[in-house]
PDB file of C-alpha atoms in Angstrom:
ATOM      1  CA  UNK D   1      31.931  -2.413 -77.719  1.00 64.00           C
ATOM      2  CA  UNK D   2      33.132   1.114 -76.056  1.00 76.00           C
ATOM      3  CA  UNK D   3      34.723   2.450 -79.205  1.00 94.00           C
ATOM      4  CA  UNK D   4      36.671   5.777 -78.619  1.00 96.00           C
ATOM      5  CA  UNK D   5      35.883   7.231 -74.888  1.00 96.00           C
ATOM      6  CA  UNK D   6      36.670  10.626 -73.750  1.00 97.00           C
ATOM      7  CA  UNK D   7      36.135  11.857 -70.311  1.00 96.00           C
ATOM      8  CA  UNK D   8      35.392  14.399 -69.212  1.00 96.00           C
ATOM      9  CA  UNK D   9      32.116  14.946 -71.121  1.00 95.00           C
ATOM     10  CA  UNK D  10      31.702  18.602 -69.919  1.00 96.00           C
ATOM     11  CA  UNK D  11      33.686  20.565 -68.151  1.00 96.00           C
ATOM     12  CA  UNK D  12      34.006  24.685 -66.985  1.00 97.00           C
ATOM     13  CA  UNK D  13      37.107  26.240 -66.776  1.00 97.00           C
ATOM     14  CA  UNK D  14      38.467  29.795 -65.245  1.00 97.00           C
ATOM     15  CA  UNK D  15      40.600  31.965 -67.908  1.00 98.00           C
ATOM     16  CA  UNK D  16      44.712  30.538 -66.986  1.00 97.00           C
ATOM     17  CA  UNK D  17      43.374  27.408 -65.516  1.00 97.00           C
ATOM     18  CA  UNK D  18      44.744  23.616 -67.078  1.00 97.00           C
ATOM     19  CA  UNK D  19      42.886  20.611 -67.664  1.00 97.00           C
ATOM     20  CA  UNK D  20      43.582  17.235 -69.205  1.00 98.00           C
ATOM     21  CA  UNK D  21      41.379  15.815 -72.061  1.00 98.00           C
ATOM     22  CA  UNK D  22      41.208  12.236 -71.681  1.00 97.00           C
ATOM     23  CA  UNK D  23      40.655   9.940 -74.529  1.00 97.00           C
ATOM     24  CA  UNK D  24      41.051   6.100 -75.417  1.00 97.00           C
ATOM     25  CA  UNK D  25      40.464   3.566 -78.143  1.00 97.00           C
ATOM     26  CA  UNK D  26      40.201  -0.309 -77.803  1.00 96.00           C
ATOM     27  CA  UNK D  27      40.275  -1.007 -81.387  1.00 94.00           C
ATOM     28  CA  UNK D  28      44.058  -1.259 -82.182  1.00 93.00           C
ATOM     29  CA  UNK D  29      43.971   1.779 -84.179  1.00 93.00           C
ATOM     30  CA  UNK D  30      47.657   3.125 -84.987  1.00 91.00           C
ATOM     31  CA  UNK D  31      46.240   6.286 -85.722  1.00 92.00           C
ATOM     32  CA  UNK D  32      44.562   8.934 -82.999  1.00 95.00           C
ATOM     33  CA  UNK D  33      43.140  12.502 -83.559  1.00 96.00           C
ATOM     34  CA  UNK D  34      41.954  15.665 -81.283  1.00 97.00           C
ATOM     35  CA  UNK D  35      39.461  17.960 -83.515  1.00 97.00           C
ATOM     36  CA  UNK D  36      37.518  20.934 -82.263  1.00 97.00           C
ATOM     37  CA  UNK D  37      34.477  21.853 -83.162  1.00 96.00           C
ATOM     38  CA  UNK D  38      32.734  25.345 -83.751  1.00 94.00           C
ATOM     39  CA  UNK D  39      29.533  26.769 -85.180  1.00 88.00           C
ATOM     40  CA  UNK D  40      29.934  27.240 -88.375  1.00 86.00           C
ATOM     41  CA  UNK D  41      33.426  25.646 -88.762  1.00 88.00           C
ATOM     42  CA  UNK D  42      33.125  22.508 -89.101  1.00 90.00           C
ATOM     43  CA  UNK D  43      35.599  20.420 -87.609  1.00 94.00           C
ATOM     44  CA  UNK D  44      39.772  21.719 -87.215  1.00 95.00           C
ATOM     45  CA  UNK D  45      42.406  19.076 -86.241  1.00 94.00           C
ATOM     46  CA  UNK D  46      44.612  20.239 -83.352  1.00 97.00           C
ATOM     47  CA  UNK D  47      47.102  17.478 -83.183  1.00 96.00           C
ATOM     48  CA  UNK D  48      46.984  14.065 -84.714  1.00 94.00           C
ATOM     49  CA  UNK D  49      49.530  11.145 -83.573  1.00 94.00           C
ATOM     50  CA  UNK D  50      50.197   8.333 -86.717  1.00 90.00           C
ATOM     51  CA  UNK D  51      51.890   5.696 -84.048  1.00 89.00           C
ATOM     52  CA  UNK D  52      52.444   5.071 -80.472  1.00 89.00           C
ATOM     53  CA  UNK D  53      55.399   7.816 -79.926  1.00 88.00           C
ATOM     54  CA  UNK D  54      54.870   9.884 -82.537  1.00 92.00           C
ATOM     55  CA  UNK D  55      52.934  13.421 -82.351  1.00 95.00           C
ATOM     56  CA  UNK D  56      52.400  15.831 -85.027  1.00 93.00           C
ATOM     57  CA  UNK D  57      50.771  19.065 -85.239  1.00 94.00           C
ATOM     58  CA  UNK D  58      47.348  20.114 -87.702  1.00 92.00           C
ATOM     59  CA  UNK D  59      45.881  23.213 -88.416  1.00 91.00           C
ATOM     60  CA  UNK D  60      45.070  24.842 -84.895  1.00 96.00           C
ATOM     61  CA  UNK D  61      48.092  23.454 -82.107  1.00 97.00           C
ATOM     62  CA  UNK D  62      48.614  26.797 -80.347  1.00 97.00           C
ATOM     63  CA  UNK D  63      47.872  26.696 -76.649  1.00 96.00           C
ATOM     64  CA  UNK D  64      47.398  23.078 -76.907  1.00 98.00           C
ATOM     65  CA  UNK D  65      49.682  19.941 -75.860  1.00 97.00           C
ATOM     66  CA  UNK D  66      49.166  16.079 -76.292  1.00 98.00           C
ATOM     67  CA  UNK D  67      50.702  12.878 -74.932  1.00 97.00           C
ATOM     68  CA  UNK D  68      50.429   9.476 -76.799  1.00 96.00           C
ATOM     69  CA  UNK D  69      50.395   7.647 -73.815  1.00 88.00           C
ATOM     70  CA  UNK D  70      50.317   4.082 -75.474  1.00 95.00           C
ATOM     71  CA  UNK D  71      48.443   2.550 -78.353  1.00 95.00           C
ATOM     72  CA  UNK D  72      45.370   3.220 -76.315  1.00 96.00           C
ATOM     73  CA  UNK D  73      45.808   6.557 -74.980  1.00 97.00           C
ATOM     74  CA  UNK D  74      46.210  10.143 -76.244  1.00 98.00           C
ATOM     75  CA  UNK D  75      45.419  12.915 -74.171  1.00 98.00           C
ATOM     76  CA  UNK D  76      44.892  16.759 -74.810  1.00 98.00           C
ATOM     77  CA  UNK D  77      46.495  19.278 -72.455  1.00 98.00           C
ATOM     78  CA  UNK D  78      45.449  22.646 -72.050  1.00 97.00           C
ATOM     79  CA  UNK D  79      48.031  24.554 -70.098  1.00 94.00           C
ATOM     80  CA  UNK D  80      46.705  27.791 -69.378  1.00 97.00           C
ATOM     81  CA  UNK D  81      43.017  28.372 -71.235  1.00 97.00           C
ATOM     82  CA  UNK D  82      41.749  30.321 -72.627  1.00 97.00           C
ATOM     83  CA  UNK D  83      38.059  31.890 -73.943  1.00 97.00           C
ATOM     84  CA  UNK D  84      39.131  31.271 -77.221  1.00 97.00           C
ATOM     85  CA  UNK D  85      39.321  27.527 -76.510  1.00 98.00           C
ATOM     86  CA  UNK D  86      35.719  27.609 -75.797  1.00 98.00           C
ATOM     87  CA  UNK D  87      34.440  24.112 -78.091  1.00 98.00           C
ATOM     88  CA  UNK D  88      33.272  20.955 -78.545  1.00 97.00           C
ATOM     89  CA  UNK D  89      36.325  18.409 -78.328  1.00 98.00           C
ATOM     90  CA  UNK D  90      36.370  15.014 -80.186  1.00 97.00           C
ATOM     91  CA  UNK D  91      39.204  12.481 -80.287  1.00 97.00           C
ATOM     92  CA  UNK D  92      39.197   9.595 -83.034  1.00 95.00           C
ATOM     93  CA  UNK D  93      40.996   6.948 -84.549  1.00 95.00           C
ATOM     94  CA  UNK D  94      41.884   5.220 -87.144  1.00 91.00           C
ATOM     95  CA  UNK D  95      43.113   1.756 -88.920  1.00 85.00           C
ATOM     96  CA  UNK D  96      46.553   1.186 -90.667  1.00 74.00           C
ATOM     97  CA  UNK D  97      44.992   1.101 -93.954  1.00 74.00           C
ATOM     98  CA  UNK D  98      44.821   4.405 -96.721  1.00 68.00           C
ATOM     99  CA  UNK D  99      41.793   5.741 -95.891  1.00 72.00           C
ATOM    100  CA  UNK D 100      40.249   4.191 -93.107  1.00 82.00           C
ATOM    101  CA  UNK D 101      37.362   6.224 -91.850  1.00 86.00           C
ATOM    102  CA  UNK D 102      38.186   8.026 -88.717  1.00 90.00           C
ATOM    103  CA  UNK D 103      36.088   6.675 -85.119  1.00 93.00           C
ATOM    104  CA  UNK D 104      34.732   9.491 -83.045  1.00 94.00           C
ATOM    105  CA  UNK D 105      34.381   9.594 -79.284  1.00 95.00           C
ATOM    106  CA  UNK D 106      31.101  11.675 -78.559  1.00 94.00           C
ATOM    107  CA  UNK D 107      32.775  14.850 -77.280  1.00 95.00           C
ATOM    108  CA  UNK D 108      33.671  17.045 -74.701  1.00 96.00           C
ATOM    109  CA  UNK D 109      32.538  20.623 -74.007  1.00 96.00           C
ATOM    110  CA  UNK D 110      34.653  22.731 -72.397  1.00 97.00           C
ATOM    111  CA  UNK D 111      33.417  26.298 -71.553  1.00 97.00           C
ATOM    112  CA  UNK D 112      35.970  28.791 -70.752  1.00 97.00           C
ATOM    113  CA  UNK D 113      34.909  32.122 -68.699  1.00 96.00           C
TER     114      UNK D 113
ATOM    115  CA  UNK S   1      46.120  22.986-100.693  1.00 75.00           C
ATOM    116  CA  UNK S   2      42.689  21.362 -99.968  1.00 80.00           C
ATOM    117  CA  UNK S   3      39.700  22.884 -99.208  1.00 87.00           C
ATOM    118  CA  UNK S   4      36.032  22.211 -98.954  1.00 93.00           C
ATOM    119  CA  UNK S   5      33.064  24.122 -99.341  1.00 95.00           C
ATOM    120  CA  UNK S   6      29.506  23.387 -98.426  1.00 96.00           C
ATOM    121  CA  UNK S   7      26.548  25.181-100.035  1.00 93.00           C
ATOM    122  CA  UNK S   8      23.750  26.113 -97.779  1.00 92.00           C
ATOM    123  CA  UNK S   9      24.285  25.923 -93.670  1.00 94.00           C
ATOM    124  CA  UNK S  10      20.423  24.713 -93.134  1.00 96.00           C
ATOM    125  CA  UNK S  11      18.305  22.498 -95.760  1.00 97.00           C
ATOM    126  CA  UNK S  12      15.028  21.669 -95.174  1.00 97.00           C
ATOM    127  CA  UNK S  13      13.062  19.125 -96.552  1.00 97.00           C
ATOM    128  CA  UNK S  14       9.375  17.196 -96.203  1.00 97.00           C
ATOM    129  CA  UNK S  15       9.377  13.586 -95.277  1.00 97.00           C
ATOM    130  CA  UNK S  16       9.686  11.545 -97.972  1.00 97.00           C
ATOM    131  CA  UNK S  17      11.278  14.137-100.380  1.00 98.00           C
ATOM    132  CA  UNK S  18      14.768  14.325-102.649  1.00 98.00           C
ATOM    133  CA  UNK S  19      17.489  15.658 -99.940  1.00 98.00           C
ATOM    134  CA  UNK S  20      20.707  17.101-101.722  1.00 98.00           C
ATOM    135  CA  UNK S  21      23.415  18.658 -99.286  1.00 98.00           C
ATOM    136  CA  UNK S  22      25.831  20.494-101.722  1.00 98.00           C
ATOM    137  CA  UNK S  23      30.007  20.314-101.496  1.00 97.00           C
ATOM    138  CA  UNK S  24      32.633  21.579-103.423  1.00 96.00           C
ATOM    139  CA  UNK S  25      35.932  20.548-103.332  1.00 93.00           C
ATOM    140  CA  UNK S  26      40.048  21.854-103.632  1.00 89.00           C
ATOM    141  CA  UNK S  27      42.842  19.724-103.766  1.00 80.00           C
ATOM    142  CA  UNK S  28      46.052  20.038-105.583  1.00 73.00           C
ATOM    143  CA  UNK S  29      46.115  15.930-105.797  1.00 74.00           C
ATOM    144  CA  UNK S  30      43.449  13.114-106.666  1.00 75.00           C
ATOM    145  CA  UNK S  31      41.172  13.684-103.814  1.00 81.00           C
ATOM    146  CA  UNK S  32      39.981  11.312-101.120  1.00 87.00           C
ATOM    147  CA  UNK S  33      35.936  12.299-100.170  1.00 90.00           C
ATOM    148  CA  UNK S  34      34.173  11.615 -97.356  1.00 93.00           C
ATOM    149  CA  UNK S  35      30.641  12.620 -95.981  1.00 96.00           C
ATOM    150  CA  UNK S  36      30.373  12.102 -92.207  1.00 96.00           C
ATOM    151  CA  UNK S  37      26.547  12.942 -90.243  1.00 97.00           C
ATOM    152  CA  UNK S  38      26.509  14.140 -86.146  1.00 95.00           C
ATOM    153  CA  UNK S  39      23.407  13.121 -84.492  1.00 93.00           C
ATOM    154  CA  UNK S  40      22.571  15.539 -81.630  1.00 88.00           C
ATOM    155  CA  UNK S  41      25.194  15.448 -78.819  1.00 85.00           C
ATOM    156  CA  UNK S  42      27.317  12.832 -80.363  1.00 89.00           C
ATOM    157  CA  UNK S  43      30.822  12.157 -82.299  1.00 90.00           C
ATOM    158  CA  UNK S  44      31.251  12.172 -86.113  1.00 93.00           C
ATOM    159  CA  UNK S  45      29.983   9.048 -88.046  1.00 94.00           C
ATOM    160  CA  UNK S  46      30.891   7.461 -91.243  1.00 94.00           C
ATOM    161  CA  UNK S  47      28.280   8.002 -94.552  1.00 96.00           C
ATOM    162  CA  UNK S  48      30.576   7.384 -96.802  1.00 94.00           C
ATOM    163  CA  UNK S  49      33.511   7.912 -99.073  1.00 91.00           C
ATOM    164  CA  UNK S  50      35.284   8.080-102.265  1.00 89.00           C
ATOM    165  CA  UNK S  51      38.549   7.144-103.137  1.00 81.00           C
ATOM    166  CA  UNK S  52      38.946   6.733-106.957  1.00 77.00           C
ATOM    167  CA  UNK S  53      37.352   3.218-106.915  1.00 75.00           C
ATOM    168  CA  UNK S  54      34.283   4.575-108.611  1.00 83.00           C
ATOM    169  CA  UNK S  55      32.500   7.782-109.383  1.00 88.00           C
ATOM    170  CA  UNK S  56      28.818   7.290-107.742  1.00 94.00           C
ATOM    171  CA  UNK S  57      29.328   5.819-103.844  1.00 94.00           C
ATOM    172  CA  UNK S  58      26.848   3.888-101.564  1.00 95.00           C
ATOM    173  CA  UNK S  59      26.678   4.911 -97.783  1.00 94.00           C
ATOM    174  CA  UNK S  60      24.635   3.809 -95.358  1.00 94.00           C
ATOM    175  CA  UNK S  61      21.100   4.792 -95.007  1.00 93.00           C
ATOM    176  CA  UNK S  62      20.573   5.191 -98.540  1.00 96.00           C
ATOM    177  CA  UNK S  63      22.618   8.283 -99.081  1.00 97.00           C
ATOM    178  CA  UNK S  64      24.825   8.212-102.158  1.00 97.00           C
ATOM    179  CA  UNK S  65      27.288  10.760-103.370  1.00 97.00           C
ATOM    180  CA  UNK S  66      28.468  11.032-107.152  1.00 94.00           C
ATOM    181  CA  UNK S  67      32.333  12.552-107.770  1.00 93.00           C
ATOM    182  CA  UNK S  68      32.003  14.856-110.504  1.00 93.00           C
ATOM    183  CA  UNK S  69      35.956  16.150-111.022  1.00 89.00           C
ATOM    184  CA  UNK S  70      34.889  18.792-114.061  1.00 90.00           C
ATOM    185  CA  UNK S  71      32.422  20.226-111.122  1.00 92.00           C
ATOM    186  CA  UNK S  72      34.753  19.400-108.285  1.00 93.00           C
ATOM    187  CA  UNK S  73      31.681  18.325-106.408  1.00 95.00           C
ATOM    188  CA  UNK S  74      30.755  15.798-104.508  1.00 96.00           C
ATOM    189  CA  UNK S  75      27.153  16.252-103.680  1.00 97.00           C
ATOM    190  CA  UNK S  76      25.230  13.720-100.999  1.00 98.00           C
ATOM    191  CA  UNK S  77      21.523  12.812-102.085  1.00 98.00           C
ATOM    192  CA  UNK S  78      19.147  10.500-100.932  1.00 98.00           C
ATOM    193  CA  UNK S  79      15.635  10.210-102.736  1.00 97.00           C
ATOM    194  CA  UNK S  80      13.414  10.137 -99.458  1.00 97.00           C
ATOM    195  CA  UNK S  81      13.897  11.639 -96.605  1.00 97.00           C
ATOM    196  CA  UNK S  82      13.211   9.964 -93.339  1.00 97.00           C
ATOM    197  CA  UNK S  83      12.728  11.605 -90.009  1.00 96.00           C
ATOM    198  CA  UNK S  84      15.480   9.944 -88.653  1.00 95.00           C
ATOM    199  CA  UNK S  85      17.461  11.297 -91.285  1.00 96.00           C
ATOM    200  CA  UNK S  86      17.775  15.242 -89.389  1.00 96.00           C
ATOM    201  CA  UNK S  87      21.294  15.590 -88.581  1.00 97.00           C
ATOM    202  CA  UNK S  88      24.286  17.388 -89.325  1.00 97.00           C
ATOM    203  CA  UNK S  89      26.207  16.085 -92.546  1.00 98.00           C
ATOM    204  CA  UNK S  90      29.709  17.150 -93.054  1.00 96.00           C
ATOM    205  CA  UNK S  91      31.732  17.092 -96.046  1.00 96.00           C
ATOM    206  CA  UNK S  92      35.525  16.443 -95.786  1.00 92.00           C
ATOM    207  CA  UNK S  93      38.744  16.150 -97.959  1.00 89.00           C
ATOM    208  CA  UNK S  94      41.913  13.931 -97.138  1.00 84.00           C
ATOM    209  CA  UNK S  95      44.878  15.899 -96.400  1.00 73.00           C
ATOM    210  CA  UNK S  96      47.037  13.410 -97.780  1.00 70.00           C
ATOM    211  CA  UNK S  97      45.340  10.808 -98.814  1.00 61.00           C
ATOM    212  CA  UNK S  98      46.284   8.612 -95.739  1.00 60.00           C
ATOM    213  CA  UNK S  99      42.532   9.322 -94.242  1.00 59.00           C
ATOM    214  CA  UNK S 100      42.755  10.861 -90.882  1.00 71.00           C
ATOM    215  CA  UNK S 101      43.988  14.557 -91.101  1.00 84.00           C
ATOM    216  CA  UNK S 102      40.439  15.607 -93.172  1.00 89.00           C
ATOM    217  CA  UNK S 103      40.155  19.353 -93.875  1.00 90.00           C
ATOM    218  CA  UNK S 104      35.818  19.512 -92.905  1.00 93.00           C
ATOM    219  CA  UNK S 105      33.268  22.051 -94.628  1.00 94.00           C
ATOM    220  CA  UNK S 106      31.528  24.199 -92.649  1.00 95.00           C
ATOM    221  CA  UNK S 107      28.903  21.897 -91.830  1.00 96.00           C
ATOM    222  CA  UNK S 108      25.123  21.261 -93.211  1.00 97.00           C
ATOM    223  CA  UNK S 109      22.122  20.920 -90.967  1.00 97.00           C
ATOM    224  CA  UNK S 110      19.471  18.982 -92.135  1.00 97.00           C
ATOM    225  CA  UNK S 111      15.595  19.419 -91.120  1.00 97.00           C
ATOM    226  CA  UNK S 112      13.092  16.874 -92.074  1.00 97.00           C
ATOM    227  CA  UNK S 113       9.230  18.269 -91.659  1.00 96.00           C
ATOM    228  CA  UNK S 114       6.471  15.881 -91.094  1.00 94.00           C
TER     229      UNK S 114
END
């Protein structure tokens, strides 16, 4: 009953370094999601993907790629971070149907210095 | 284009009293609503939502939220507060209506005192 997972939970990058968000559903959800999260914010959506092979951009994409490796599967990509990406990461997903309340993973934090 | 607003970044209330967490609404369409709460150090999770079905909408836990388009509101209430019930509650709008690209207010945190 694992839901959405994300890996890594927490993680501490250098300013210019790249890491790989990992994230992956195992409820046949079409739909998958990457939101940040920052105090005061609420939650922005960075990229969303509607189908396997399909990626589309939401409000806050720059400095930010994803893959939608399979159904399962759709990863975040920082190429060269930044302090401004300091946040709280959370992927989700959701069913084919209008509407379908989105599934969260529980997060990563990712500190920047 | 949609927007929300919530009223109020901290409530607090005493066990066993009315909790109302405030939200305002924009959208240029028929809006789809949804309340979501974050318990400490995890994801998002479902309250619930509103999608034109009908105007006052059961959630889990005993919240309810009523649609009120002359106010643009949708405010969550629940008529006791439980301990268990301290969490962050977020209020969010549909995009377009298809569910998963939600535009989220700022965020409400709620304290319950003993």
């Amino acid at each position: 009953n694992a839901g959405v997972t994300q890996t890594p939970k927490f993680q501490v990058l250098k300013t210019g370094q790249s890491m790989t968000l990992q994230c992956a559903q195992d409820m046949n959800h079409n739909s998958m999601y990457w939101y940040r999260q920052d105090p005061g914010m609420g939650l922005r959506l960075i990229y969303y993907s509607a189908s396997e092979g399909t990626t589309d951009k939401g409000e806050v994409p720059n400095g930010y790629n994803v893959s939608r490796l399979n159904k399962r599967e759709f990863s975040l990509r920082l190429e060269s971070a930044a302090p401004s990406q300091t946040s709280v990461y959370f992927c989700a997903s959701s069913g084919r149907t209008p509407n379908s309340p989105l599934h969260f993973g529980n997060g990563t934090r990712l500190t920047v210095t | 284009a949609q927007s929300v607003t919530q009223l109020g970044s901290h409530v607090s209330v005493s066990e066993g009293a009315l909790v109302l967490l405030r939200c305002n609404y924009s959208s240029s369409v028929p809006p789809y609503l949804f309340w979501y709460v974050q318990y400490p150090n995890q994801g998002l999770q479902l309250l619930l939502k509103y999608t034109s079905a009908a105007t006052l909408v059961k959630g889990i836990n005993g919240f309810e939220a009523e649609f009120k388009k002359s106010e643009t509101s949708f405010h969550l209430t629940k008529p006791s507060a439980h301990m268990s019930d301290a969490a962050e509650y977020f209020c969010a709008v549909s995009l377009d209506n298809q569910g998963g690209k939600l535009i989220f207010g700022q965020g409400t945190e709620l304290s319950v005192k003993p």
